[in-house]
XYZ file of C-alpha atoms in Angstrom:
404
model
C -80.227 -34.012 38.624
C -79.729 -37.369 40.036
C -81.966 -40.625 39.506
C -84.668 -41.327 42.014
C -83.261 -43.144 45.082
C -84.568 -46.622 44.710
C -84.883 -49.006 47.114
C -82.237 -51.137 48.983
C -82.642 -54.370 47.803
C -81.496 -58.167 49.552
C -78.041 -59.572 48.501
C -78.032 -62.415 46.526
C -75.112 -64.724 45.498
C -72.540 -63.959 43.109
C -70.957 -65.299 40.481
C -74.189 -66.245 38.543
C -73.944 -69.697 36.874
C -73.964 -69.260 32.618
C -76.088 -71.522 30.416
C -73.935 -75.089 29.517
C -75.732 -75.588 26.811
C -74.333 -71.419 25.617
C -70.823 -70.804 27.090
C -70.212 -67.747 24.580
C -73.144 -66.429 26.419
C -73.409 -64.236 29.761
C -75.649 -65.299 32.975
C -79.029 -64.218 31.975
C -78.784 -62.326 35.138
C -76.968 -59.921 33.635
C -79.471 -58.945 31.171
C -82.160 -58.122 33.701
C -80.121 -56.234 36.303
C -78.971 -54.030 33.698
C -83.128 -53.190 33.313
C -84.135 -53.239 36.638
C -81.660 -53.086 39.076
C -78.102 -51.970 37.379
C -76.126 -51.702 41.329
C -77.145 -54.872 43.229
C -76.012 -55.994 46.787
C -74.249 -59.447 46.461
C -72.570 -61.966 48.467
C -69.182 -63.711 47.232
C -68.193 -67.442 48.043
C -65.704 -65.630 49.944
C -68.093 -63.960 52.544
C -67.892 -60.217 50.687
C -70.881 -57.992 50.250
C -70.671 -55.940 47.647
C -72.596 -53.919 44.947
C -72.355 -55.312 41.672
C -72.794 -52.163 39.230
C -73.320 -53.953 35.890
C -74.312 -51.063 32.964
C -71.469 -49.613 30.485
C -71.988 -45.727 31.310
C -71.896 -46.921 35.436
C -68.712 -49.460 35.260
C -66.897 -47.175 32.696
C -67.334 -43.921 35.454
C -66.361 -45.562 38.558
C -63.367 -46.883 36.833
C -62.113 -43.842 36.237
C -63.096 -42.009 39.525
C -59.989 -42.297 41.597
C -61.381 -39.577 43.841
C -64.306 -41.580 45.111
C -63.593 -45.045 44.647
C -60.430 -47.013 45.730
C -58.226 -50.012 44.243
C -56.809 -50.988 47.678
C -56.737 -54.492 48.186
C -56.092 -54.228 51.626
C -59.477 -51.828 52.461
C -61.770 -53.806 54.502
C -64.243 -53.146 52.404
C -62.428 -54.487 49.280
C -64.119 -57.446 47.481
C -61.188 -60.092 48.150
C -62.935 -62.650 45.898
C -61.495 -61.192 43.463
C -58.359 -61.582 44.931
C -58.200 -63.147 47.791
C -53.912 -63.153 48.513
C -52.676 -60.608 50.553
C -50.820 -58.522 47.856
C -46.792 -57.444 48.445
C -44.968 -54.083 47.871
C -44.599 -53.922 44.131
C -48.254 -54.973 43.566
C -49.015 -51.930 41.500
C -52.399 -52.733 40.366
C -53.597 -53.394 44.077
C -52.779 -49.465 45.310
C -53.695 -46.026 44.446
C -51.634 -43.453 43.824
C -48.825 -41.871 44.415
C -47.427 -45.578 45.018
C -49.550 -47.051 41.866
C -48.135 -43.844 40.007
C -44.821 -44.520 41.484
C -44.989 -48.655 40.258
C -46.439 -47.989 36.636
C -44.240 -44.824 35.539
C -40.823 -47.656 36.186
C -41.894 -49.543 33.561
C -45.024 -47.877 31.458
C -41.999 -47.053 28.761
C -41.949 -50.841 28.336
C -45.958 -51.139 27.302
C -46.205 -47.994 24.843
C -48.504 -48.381 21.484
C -45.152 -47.914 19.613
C -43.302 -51.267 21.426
C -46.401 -53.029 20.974
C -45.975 -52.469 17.068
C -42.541 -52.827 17.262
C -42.421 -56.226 18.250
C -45.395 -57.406 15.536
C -42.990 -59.061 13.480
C -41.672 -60.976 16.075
C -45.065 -62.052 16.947
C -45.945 -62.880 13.360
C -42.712 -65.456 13.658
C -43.522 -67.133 16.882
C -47.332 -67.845 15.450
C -46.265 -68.702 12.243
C -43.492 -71.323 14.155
C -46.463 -72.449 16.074
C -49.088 -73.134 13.097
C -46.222 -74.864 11.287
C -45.862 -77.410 14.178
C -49.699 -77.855 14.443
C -49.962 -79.079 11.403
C -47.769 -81.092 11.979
C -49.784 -82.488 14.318
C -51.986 -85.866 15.040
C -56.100 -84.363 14.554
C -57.829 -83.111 16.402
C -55.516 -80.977 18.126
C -55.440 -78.545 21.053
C -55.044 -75.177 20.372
C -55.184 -73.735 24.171
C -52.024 -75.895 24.625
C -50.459 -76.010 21.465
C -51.254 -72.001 20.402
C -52.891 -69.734 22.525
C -50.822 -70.788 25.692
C -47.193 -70.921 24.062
C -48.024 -67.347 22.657
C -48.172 -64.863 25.185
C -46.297 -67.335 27.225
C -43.086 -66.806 25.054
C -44.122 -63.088 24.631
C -43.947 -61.948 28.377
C -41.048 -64.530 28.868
C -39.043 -62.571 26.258
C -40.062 -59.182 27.871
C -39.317 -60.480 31.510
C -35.863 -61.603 30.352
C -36.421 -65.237 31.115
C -34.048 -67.569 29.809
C -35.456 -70.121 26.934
C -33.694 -72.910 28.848
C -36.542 -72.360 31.899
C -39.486 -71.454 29.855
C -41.415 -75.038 30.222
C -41.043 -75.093 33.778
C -42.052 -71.137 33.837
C -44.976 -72.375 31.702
C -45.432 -75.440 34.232
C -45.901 -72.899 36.805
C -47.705 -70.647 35.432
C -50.702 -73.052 34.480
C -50.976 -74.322 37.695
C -51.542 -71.022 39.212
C -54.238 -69.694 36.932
C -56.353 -73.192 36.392
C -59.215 -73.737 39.017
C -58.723 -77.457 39.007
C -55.520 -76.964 40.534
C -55.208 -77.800 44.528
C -54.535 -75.030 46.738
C -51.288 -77.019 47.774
C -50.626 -77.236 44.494
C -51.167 -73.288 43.636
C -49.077 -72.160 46.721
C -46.117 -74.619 45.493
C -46.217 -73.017 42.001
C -46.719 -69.362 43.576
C -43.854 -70.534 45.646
C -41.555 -71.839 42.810
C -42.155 -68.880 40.374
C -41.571 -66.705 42.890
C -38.159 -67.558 44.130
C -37.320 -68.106 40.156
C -37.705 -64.638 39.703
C -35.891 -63.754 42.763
C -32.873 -65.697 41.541
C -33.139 -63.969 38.128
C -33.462 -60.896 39.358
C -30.294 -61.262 41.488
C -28.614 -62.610 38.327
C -29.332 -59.614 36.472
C -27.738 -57.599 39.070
C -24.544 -59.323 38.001
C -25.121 -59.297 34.415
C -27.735 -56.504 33.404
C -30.299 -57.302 30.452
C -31.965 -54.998 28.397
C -35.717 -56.352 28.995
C -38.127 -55.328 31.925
C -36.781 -56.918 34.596
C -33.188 -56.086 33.620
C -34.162 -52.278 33.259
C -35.747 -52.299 36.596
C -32.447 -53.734 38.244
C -30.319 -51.145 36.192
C -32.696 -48.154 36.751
C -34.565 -48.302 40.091
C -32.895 -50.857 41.742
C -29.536 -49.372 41.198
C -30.764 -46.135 42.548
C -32.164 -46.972 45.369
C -35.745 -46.560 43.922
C -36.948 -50.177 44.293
C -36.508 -53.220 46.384
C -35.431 -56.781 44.965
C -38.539 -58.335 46.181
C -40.452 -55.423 44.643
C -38.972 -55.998 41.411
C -40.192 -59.853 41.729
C -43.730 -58.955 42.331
C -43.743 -56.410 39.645
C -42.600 -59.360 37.256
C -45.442 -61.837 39.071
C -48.192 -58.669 38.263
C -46.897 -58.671 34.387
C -47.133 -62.037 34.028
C -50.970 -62.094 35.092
C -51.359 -58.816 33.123
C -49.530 -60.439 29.772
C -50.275 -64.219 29.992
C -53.491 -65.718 31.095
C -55.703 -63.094 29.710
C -54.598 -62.975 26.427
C -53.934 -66.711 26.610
C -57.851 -66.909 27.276
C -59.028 -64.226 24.582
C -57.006 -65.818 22.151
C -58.972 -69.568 22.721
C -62.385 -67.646 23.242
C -61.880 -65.699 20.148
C -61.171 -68.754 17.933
C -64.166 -70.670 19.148
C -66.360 -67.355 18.498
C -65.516 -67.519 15.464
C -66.093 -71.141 14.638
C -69.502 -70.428 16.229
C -69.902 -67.714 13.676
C -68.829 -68.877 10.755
C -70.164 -65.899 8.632
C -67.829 -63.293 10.499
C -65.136 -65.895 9.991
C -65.225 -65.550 6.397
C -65.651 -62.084 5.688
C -62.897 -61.663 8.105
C -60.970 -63.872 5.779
C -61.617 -62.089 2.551
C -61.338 -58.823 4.601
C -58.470 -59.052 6.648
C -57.919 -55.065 7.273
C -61.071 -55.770 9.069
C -58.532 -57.375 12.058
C -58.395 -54.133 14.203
C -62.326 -53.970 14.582
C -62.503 -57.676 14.792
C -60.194 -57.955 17.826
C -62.188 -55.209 19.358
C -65.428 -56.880 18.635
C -64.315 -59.958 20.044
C -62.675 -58.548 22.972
C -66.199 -57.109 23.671
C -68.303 -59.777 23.451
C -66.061 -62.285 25.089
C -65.139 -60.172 27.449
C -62.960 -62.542 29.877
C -62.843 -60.482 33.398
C -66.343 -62.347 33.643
C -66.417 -61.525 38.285
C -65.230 -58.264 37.267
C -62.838 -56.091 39.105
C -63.002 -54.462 42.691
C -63.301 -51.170 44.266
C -64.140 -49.741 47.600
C -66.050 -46.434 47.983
C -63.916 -43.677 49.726
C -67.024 -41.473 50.757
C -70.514 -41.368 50.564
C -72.196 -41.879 47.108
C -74.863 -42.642 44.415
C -74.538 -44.888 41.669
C -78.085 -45.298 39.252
C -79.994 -43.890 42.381
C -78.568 -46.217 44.777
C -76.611 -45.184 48.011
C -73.241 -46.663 48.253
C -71.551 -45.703 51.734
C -67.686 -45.167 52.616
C -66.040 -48.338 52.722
C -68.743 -50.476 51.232
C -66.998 -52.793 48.228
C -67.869 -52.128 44.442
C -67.726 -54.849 41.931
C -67.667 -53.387 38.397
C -68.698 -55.683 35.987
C -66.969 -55.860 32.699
C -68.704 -58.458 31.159
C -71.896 -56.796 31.417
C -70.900 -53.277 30.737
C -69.883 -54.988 27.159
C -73.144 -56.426 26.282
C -74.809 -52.922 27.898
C -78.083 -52.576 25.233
C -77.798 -48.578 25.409
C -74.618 -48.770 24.309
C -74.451 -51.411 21.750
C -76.963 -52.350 19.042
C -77.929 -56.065 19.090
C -75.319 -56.031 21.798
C -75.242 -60.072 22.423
C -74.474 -60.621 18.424
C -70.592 -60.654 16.920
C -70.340 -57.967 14.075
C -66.724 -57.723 13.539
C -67.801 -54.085 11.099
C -68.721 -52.558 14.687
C -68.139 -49.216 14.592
C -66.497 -47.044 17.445
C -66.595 -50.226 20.170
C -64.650 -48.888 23.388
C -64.804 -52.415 24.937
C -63.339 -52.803 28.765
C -61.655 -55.784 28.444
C -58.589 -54.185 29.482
C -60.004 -51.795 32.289
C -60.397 -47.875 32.017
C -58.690 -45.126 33.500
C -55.573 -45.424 36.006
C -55.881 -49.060 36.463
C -55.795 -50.042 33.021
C -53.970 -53.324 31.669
C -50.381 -51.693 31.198
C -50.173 -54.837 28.248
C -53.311 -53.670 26.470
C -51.453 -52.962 23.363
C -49.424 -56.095 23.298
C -52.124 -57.851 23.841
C -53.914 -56.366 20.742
C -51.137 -56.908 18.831
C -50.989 -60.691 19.487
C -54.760 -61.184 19.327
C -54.406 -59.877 15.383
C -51.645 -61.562 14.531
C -52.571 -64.948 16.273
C -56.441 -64.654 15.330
C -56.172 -63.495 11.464
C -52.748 -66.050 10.767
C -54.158 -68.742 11.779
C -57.834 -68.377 10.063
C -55.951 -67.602 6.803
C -53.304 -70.528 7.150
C -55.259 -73.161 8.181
C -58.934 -72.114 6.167
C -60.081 -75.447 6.811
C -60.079 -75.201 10.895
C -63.328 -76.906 12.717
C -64.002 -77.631 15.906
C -63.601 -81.303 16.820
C -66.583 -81.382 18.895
C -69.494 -79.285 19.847
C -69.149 -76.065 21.677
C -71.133 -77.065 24.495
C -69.505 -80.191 25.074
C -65.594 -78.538 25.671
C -64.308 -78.058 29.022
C -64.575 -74.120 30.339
C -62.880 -72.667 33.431
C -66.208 -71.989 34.678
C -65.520 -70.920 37.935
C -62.345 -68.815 37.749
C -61.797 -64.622 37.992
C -60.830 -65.121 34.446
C -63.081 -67.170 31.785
C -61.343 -69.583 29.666
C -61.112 -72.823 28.063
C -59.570 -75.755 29.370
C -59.240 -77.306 26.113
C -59.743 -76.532 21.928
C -59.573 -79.838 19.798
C -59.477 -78.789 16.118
C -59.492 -80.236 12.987
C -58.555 -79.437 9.360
């Protein structure tokens, strides 16, 4: 049986503005459109309308119907807030299948559970290297520059093959894309700049192959005929938004959770095989997609009793599917004993993050090395007084000052 058809309701604006005086907390719109009205017709700075589907059992669903709902950036009816460039062959996660099949299966070897793992102790030495020059440090110190930047950073450098000679201006770059203060002269020149870097490095691997992603690509696709040079250079542009700036952002959200919640802190402490649920906890309740992710409807449909038509856009909301009441107990609290959290941080279904696990992976290492090195860390001023990257796709801190 399906829900009683309710009635179509006005668009109003989207984002919604959170609290300053509670960044760790969602809009308190989300909260009441999950009661009353859990698919609502919106309006985006950028001139979409979409329907904003905002409970767990909805967001999770959609996500993984590739029958009736579409990824395609370039559907008219595809929210382009959410990205509003005009993507390029090699974009995997703005397609469907076969090509997104085609994109993810030439490097999904690359992202397994068991590389993730495999390169833990590797992580462990880059965090420990950066907690050693911390404290090192004059205090209060950064920690969005000084640790969870440089972390993935040098992680999906590594992976991408990028020399360590060019990682400060690949760093340089990168930052300037993803930060909301940036001009959009200023964007374009870094989207410019990274881009024909990894053209030239991808060129120089076809002289001297590397065994990392980029490097495989060349010797495997490329070399076959499979793949385009400029295809390979998007792909690398695609992993370095899937492997940098969100873990970069859970990383700073997750320390300043727990310095609000100084009670999880230290039983994490004194429990630290409590790190796997932690990181899942955390990566639910600071859930850092905040605008969500985009669909379009392919046919006719219902959603929670509302009718969606064919080509009307779909913006599943993350954010709120994490703090979803019928799902969670206490859902706005941190309890880092959670049981059986399925959190979609990372997406669901075909569309997934491919760097989910690495991403896990450098969340516990980063997250329990640094509360158990440094058991003295505080925040250097009050949580409602730092700097947030309020605006942007992706929620983050501009800054972290910590003492010890």
């Amino acid at each position: 049986m399906t829900e009683e058809v309710v009635a179509p309701a006005s668009a109003c604006p989207f984002p919604f503005a959170r609290d300053a005086r509670h960044p760790l907390d969602l809009p308190p719109e989300y909260a009441r459109l999950r009661a009353d009205r859990p698919v609502q017709k919106v309006t985006t700075p950028a001139g979409d309308t979409a329907w904003l589907v905002s409970r767990y059992v909805d967001v999770r669903a959609l996500l993984a119907d590739t029958d009736r709902f579409s990824a395609e950036v370039m559907n008219p009816g595809y929210p382009r807030y959410l990205f509003p460039v005009d993507p390029q062959p090699g974009a995997f996660v703005t397609v469907d299948p076969p090509d997104h099949t085609r994109y993810r299966r030439m490097i999904m070897s690359m992202f397994t559970k068991k590389k993730a793992e495999e390169v833990r102790p590797s992580v462990q030495k880059l965090v420990d290297e950066r907690i050693d020059a911390i404290l090192k440090l004059p205090q209060p110190a950064d920690l969005v520059t000084h640790f969870a930047r440089p972390i993935p950073l040098t992680v999906v450098c590594e992976l991408l093959g990028v020399p360590y000679k060019d990682r400060m201006a690949f760093g340089r770059w990168i930052n300037t894309l993803v930060e909301t203060t940036s001009s959009q002269a200023h964007r374009n020149a870094a989207a410019g700049a990274l881009f024909g870097y990894l053209t030239k490095l991808v060129a120089q691997k076809e002289k001297e192959p590397t065994d990392d992603v980029l490097g495989r690509l060349v010797t495997n696709q490329m070399a076959a005929g499979e793949l385009k040079r400029e295809e390979a250079v998007v792909i690398g542009m695609m992993l370095l938004s899937a492997g940098y700036d969100t873990t970069a952002s859970s990383i700073a959200l997750s320390i300043l959770t727990l310095l609000e919640h100084p009670e999880q802190l230290v039983k994490l402490r004194e429990n630290p095989d409590l790190i796997v649920s932690a990181v899942e906890e955390l990566l639910r309740h600071q859930n850092v997609m905040q605008c969500g992710v985009g669909r379009v409807a392919k046919v006719d449909l219902e959603i929670a009793g509302q009718q969606i038509k064919a080509g009307e856009g779909v913006i599943a909301l993350l954010s709120s599917a994490d703090r979803d009441e019928s799902v969670y107990s206490d859902a706005d609290a941190l309890d880092i004993t959670r049981k059986d959290s399925t959190p979609l941080a990372f997406g669901h279904g075909i569309h997934s993050c491919i760097a989910k696990f690495l991403s896990r992976v450098e969340l516990q290492v980063a997250l329990l090395t640094l509360i158990t090195r440094v058991p003295t860390l505080a925040l250097a001023k009050p949580a409602d007084e730092l700097r947030f990257r309020d605006g942007a796709i992706v929620y983050s801190l501009r800054e972290l000052p910590v003492t010890w």
